[in-house]
Coordinates of C-alpha atoms and ligand atoms in Angstrom, one line a residue:
M773 CA -5.6 22.9 -28.9
I774 CA -2.4 21.2 -30.1
T775 CA -2.4 18.2 -32.7
V776 CA 0.7 16.1 -32.5
L777 CA 1.3 13.5 -35.5
A778 CA 2.8 10.3 -33.6
G779 CA 4.6 7.5 -34.4
G780 CA 5.8 5.3 -31.1
T781 CA 8.9 5.7 -28.9
G782 CA 10.3 8.9 -29.8
S783 CA 6.8 10.6 -30.1
I784 CA 5.7 9.6 -26.8
K785 CA 8.2 11.5 -24.9
L786 CA 7.5 14.7 -26.4
I787 CA 3.8 14.1 -26.1
R788 CA 3.9 13.1 -22.3
G789 CA 6.0 16.5 -22.0
L790 CA 3.2 18.6 -24.0
A791 CA 0.7 16.8 -21.4
S792 CA 2.4 18.0 -18.6
Q793 CA 2.2 21.7 -19.8
H794 CA -1.7 21.2 -19.6
C795 CA -2.2 21.3 -23.3
D796 CA -5.5 20.3 -24.9
L797 CA -3.9 17.6 -27.2
K798 CA -5.2 15.6 -29.8
V799 CA -2.7 12.7 -30.9
I800 CA -3.0 11.5 -34.7
S801 CA -1.5 8.1 -34.5
N802 CA 0.1 6.1 -37.2
V803 CA -1.4 2.8 -38.0
A804 CA 0.7 1.5 -41.0
D805 CA 2.6 -0.8 -38.5
N806 CA -0.6 -2.5 -37.1
I807 CA -0.4 -6.2 -37.5
W808 CA -2.4 -9.3 -37.3
L809 CA -0.6 -11.8 -35.3
Y810 CA -1.6 -15.0 -33.1
G811 CA -5.0 -13.8 -34.4
L812 CA -5.0 -10.5 -32.6
Y813 CA -5.0 -7.1 -33.8
I814 CA -2.1 -5.4 -32.5
C815 CA -1.5 -1.4 -33.0
P816 CA 1.8 -0.6 -31.5
D817 CA 1.7 3.1 -32.0
I818 CA -1.6 3.6 -30.6
D819 CA -0.6 1.4 -27.5
T820 CA 2.6 3.4 -26.8
V821 CA 0.8 6.6 -26.5
I822 CA -2.1 5.4 -24.6
Y823 CA 0.3 3.5 -22.1
G824 CA 2.6 6.3 -22.1
L825 CA 0.0 9.0 -21.3
A826 CA -1.5 6.5 -18.7
G827 CA 2.1 6.3 -16.9
I828 CA 2.2 2.5 -17.3
L829 CA 4.4 2.2 -20.3
D830 CA 7.6 0.0 -20.0
P831 CA 10.2 2.8 -19.5
I832 CA 13.3 0.4 -21.1
Q833 CA 11.8 -0.9 -23.8
G834 CA 9.6 2.0 -24.8
W835 CA 6.8 -0.6 -25.6
G836 CA 4.3 -2.6 -23.5
I837 CA 3.3 -2.2 -20.1
R838 CA 5.7 -1.8 -17.1
N839 CA 6.9 -4.9 -14.9
D840 CA 4.5 -7.5 -17.3
S841 CA 5.1 -10.9 -17.1
F842 CA 5.4 -13.3 -20.4
Q843 CA 3.8 -16.3 -19.3
C844 CA 1.4 -16.7 -22.0
L845 CA 4.3 -16.1 -24.5
H846 CA 6.3 -18.7 -22.8
Q847 CA 3.4 -21.2 -23.0
M848 CA 3.0 -20.4 -26.7
E849 CA 6.6 -21.2 -27.2
M850 CA 6.4 -24.2 -25.6
L851 CA 3.6 -25.2 -27.9
G852 CA 5.8 -24.5 -30.9
E853 CA 4.4 -21.2 -31.8
Q854 CA 6.5 -18.5 -33.4
T855 CA 7.1 -15.8 -30.5
W856 CA 9.3 -13.0 -32.0
F857 CA 6.9 -10.6 -31.4
K858 CA 6.9 -10.2 -27.7
I859 CA 3.3 -9.3 -26.0
G860 CA 3.1 -9.4 -22.1
D861 CA 0.3 -10.8 -20.2
R862 CA -1.3 -7.3 -19.3
D863 CA -0.6 -6.1 -22.7
L864 CA -2.3 -9.3 -24.2
A865 CA -5.6 -8.1 -22.5
T866 CA -5.7 -4.8 -24.6
H867 CA -5.1 -6.9 -28.0
L868 CA -7.6 -9.4 -27.0
V869 CA -10.5 -6.8 -26.1
R870 CA -9.3 -4.8 -29.3
T871 CA -9.8 -8.0 -31.4
I872 CA -12.9 -8.6 -29.7
M873 CA -14.5 -5.1 -30.4
L874 CA -13.1 -5.2 -34.2
K875 CA -14.9 -8.3 -34.8
N876 CA -18.1 -6.9 -33.3
G877 CA -18.0 -4.4 -35.9
N878 CA -16.4 -1.1 -34.1
R879 CA -14.2 1.1 -36.2
L880 CA -10.7 1.5 -34.9
S881 CA -11.1 5.1 -33.9
Y882 CA -14.0 4.1 -31.6
I883 CA -12.3 1.4 -29.9
T884 CA -9.5 3.7 -29.3
E885 CA -11.5 6.3 -27.9
W886 CA -12.8 3.6 -25.8
F887 CA -9.4 2.5 -24.5
R888 CA -8.4 6.2 -23.7
K889 CA -11.3 6.5 -21.3
R890 CA -10.6 2.9 -19.7
Y891 CA -6.9 4.0 -19.4
S892 CA -8.0 7.4 -18.1
V893 CA -6.1 9.4 -20.6
S894 CA -7.2 12.9 -21.1
A895 CA -5.4 13.7 -24.6
G896 CA -7.5 12.6 -27.6
V897 CA -5.9 9.8 -29.6
I898 CA -7.0 9.2 -33.0
P899 CA -5.9 6.6 -35.7
A900 CA -4.7 8.3 -39.0
T901 CA -7.4 6.2 -40.5
D902 CA -9.7 3.4 -39.6
D903 CA -8.8 1.4 -43.1
P904 CA -6.0 -0.9 -43.1
I905 CA -2.6 0.4 -44.4
E906 CA 0.8 -1.4 -44.0
T907 CA 4.4 -0.2 -44.1
R908 CA 6.2 -2.8 -46.6
I909 CA 9.9 -2.9 -46.5
L910 CA 11.5 -4.1 -49.5
T911 CA 14.8 -5.9 -48.7
D912 CA 17.4 -8.3 -49.9
R913 CA 15.5 -11.1 -48.4
G914 CA 12.2 -10.2 -50.1
E915 CA 9.5 -7.8 -49.3
M916 CA 8.2 -7.8 -45.6
H917 CA 5.8 -6.2 -43.1
I918 CA 7.8 -3.4 -41.3
Q919 CA 7.3 -5.4 -37.7
E920 CA 9.0 -8.4 -39.4
F921 CA 11.7 -6.4 -40.5
W922 CA 12.2 -4.5 -37.3
V923 CA 11.3 -7.2 -34.9
K924 CA 11.9 -10.5 -36.5
H925 CA 14.8 -9.8 -38.7
R926 CA 16.2 -7.1 -36.2
A927 CA 16.7 -4.6 -39.1
E928 CA 19.5 -6.9 -40.4
P929 CA 18.6 -7.0 -44.2
T930 CA 19.4 -4.7 -46.7
V931 CA 16.7 -2.1 -47.5
F932 CA 16.0 -1.3 -51.3
N933 CA 12.5 0.6 -50.7
I934 CA 9.8 1.2 -48.4
R935 CA 5.9 1.5 -49.6
Y936 CA 2.9 2.1 -47.8
K937 CA 0.4 -0.4 -49.1
G938 CA -3.2 0.5 -49.1
T939 CA -2.7 4.5 -48.6
E940 CA -4.3 5.1 -52.1
H941 CA -7.7 3.9 -51.0
A942 CA -7.6 4.6 -47.3
R943 CA -9.8 7.6 -45.9
I944 CA -8.2 10.1 -43.3
N945 CA -10.1 10.1 -40.3
P946 CA -12.5 13.1 -40.2
E947 CA -11.5 14.0 -37.0
V948 CA -7.9 14.3 -38.0
I949 CA -8.6 17.0 -40.3
L950 CA -11.1 18.9 -37.9
A951 CA -8.2 18.5 -35.0
I952 CA -5.6 20.0 -37.6
R953 CA -7.8 22.8 -38.8
K954 CA -8.9 23.9 -35.3
S955 CA -5.2 23.7 -33.6
K956 CA -3.2 26.6 -32.6
L957 CA 0.1 24.5 -32.9
I958 CA 0.7 21.2 -34.9
V959 CA 3.7 19.2 -33.7
V960 CA 5.7 16.8 -35.6
P961 CA 7.6 15.1 -32.8
P962 CA 10.7 13.0 -33.0
A963 CA 9.5 9.9 -35.0
N964 CA 10.5 7.9 -37.8
P965 CA 10.4 10.1 -40.8
V966 CA 9.7 7.3 -43.4
S967 CA 8.0 4.4 -41.1
S968 CA 5.9 6.8 -38.9
I969 CA 5.3 10.3 -40.1
G970 CA 5.6 9.1 -43.8
A971 CA 3.2 6.7 -43.5
I972 CA 0.6 9.3 -42.0
L973 CA 1.5 11.3 -45.0
A974 CA 1.0 9.0 -47.5
I975 CA -2.8 9.0 -46.8
K976 CA -4.3 10.7 -49.6
G977 CA -5.6 14.2 -48.7
L978 CA -3.6 14.7 -45.6
K979 CA -0.6 16.5 -46.7
E980 CA -2.9 19.3 -48.4
V981 CA -4.5 20.0 -45.3
L982 CA -1.1 20.3 -43.4
V983 CA 0.1 22.6 -46.3
D984 CA -2.8 25.0 -45.9
E985 CA -2.0 25.0 -42.1
R986 CA 1.8 25.2 -42.5
K987 CA 2.0 28.4 -40.5
K988 CA 1.3 26.4 -37.3
V989 CA 3.6 23.5 -38.2
V990 CA 6.9 22.9 -36.0
G991 CA 9.0 19.7 -36.2
V992 CA 11.5 18.1 -33.9
S993 CA 14.5 16.4 -35.4
P994 CA 14.8 12.7 -34.6
L995 CA 18.5 12.7 -35.3
I996 CA 21.2 14.4 -33.1
G997 CA 24.5 14.7 -34.6
N998 CA 23.4 13.1 -37.9
R999 CA 22.4 9.7 -35.9
A1000 CA 19.1 8.5 -34.7
V1001 CA 18.7 8.4 -31.0
S1002 CA 17.0 4.9 -31.6
G1003 CA 15.3 2.8 -34.0
P1004 CA 16.2 2.4 -38.0
A1005 CA 15.5 5.9 -39.3
V1006 CA 18.8 6.5 -40.9
K1007 CA 18.6 3.1 -42.7
Y1008 CA 15.3 3.8 -43.9
M1009 CA 16.0 7.5 -45.0
E1010 CA 19.2 6.2 -47.2
A1011 CA 16.9 3.6 -48.7
M1012 CA 14.5 6.3 -49.7
K1013 CA 17.7 8.4 -50.9
L1014 CA 16.9 11.1 -48.3
P1015 CA 20.3 12.7 -46.7
A1016 CA 20.3 11.2 -43.2
T1017 CA 20.5 14.4 -41.5
P1018 CA 18.1 17.4 -39.9
F1019 CA 18.6 18.9 -43.4
G1020 CA 17.1 15.7 -45.2
I1021 CA 14.2 15.6 -42.7
A1022 CA 13.3 19.3 -43.1
Q1023 CA 13.6 18.8 -46.9
N1024 CA 11.2 15.9 -46.7
Y1025 CA 8.7 18.0 -44.6
S1026 CA 9.3 21.1 -46.4
D1027 CA 5.8 21.4 -48.3
F1028 CA 4.3 22.0 -44.6
L1029 CA 7.2 22.7 -42.1
T1030 CA 7.7 26.2 -41.1
K1031 CA 9.9 25.8 -37.8
F1032 CA 12.2 23.3 -37.1
V1033 CA 13.9 22.5 -33.5
I1034 CA 17.4 20.8 -34.1
S1035 CA 20.3 20.0 -31.6
K1036 CA 23.2 22.4 -31.4
D1037 CA 25.4 19.2 -32.5
D1038 CA 23.6 20.0 -36.2
R1039 CA 24.8 23.3 -36.5
D1040 CA 25.9 22.4 -40.0
S1041 CA 22.5 21.7 -41.3
Y1042 CA 21.2 25.2 -40.0
G1043 CA 22.0 27.2 -43.2
M1044 CA 20.8 24.4 -45.6
I1045 CA 17.5 24.2 -43.4
E1046 CA 16.8 28.0 -43.4
G1047 CA 17.7 27.9 -47.3
I1048 CA 14.3 26.2 -48.0
G1049 CA 12.2 28.8 -45.9
V1050 CA 12.3 26.8 -42.6
K1051 CA 13.1 28.6 -39.3
V1052 CA 15.5 26.8 -37.6
Y1053 CA 15.4 26.8 -33.5
E1054 CA 18.6 25.2 -31.5
T1055 CA 18.2 23.3 -28.1
D1056 CA 18.6 20.2 -26.3
I1057 CA 16.5 17.8 -28.0
L1058 CA 17.5 14.5 -26.1
M1059 CA 14.8 13.1 -23.9
K1060 CA 16.2 10.9 -21.1
S1061 CA 14.0 11.7 -18.5
S1062 CA 10.7 13.6 -17.7
D1063 CA 12.5 16.5 -16.8
D1064 CA 13.9 16.7 -20.3
E1065 CA 10.4 15.7 -21.7
N1066 CA 9.0 18.8 -19.9
R1067 CA 11.8 21.3 -20.7
L1068 CA 11.5 20.4 -24.4
A1069 CA 7.5 20.9 -24.5
S1070 CA 7.8 24.0 -22.8
Y1071 CA 10.4 25.4 -25.0
L1072 CA 8.2 24.4 -28.2
L1073 CA 5.6 26.3 -26.5
R1074 CA 7.3 29.5 -25.5
Q1075 CA 9.8 29.7 -28.4
T1076 CA 8.2 28.6 -31.6
Ligands
GDP1791 P1 8.5 5.6 -33.9 O1 9.0 5.6 -32.5 O2 7.5 4.4 -34.2 O3 8.8 6.8 -34.8 O4 9.8 4.7 -34.6 P2 11.4 4.7 -34.7 O5 11.8 4.1 -33.1 O6 12.0 4.3 -35.8 O7 11.6 6.5 -34.5 C1 11.9 6.9 -33.3 C2 12.5 8.2 -33.7 O8 12.6 9.3 -32.8 C3 14.1 7.8 -33.9 O9 14.4 8.5 -35.1 C4 14.8 8.4 -32.8 O10 16.0 8.8 -33.3 C5 13.8 9.7 -32.3 N1 14.0 9.8 -31.0 C6 14.0 8.7 -29.9 N2 14.1 9.4 -28.6 C7 14.7 10.9 -28.9 C8 14.9 11.7 -28.2 O11 15.2 11.9 -26.9 N3 15.1 13.1 -28.8 C9 15.0 13.2 -30.4 N4 15.3 14.1 -30.6 N5 14.6 12.2 -31.1 C10 14.5 11.0 -30.4

């Protein structure tokens, strides 16, 4: 069994690659960017993983369902609602059904498992916690939910700090601990180190389990040539006073990371990463096609 800690857009590429290698996969999903909007509970990272593995993820946006229409959103706009968070018509069904199930008293992990089966996904998808946690961005325009920062304000405000609301009381899903303990490999894929992986690690007790199992942990850098392939990773890392380099990421994960796959473009980080006791592997880590995803996943399984 292989466990993957997951955010959204970057993570799903490697997860799809691993799935193509017929791995028995358990995906631990970030839930700190979940948000209540339009009366619905939206779980962007869970949905990206499920849609991605179901083969219906929009390949251009990296979120939502391929070829979806936006009639409902247009109508809401016409009625004067704020529509900065885009939800397609078919995607809307997921949020409606999830919200109904939540209001009927079901836990998020039960609901996610139900969706996994409905979408015929064979990998397990486990929310890191069933309790509400939230990544909050402290900016020059005030403190805001991560979706407000990233989607509504298009990541424009200056970021001073990032905090994880609710993580001190949130309980890790017991299945997460079981998966980490039982896996032969634990993968930290290219994901936002602060808002995705950082938010999972902030849940009390989770990091300790990873530290215990550190011999099995391999990471893939989300930075290539010291730049993010997509998303606001560099902005968040700078706000958290982390060097925005693969070394900064390895250092941030160093309590539990033993192997780290980086791009040849980041050879200058090599010595520093090995200096903190993390073994470095170099390969092409850019995934632009399913061939790239499969190649990187197969490299991980063979070389690390
Ligand atoms: P998340 O997807 O929810 O974790 O949020 P972000 O979009 O902020 O983070 C995704 C991370 O994955 C970013 O830091 C990207 O640089 C990284 N990423 C996306 N695609 C690739 C890729 O093909 N290769 C690598 N190595 N990193 C990628």
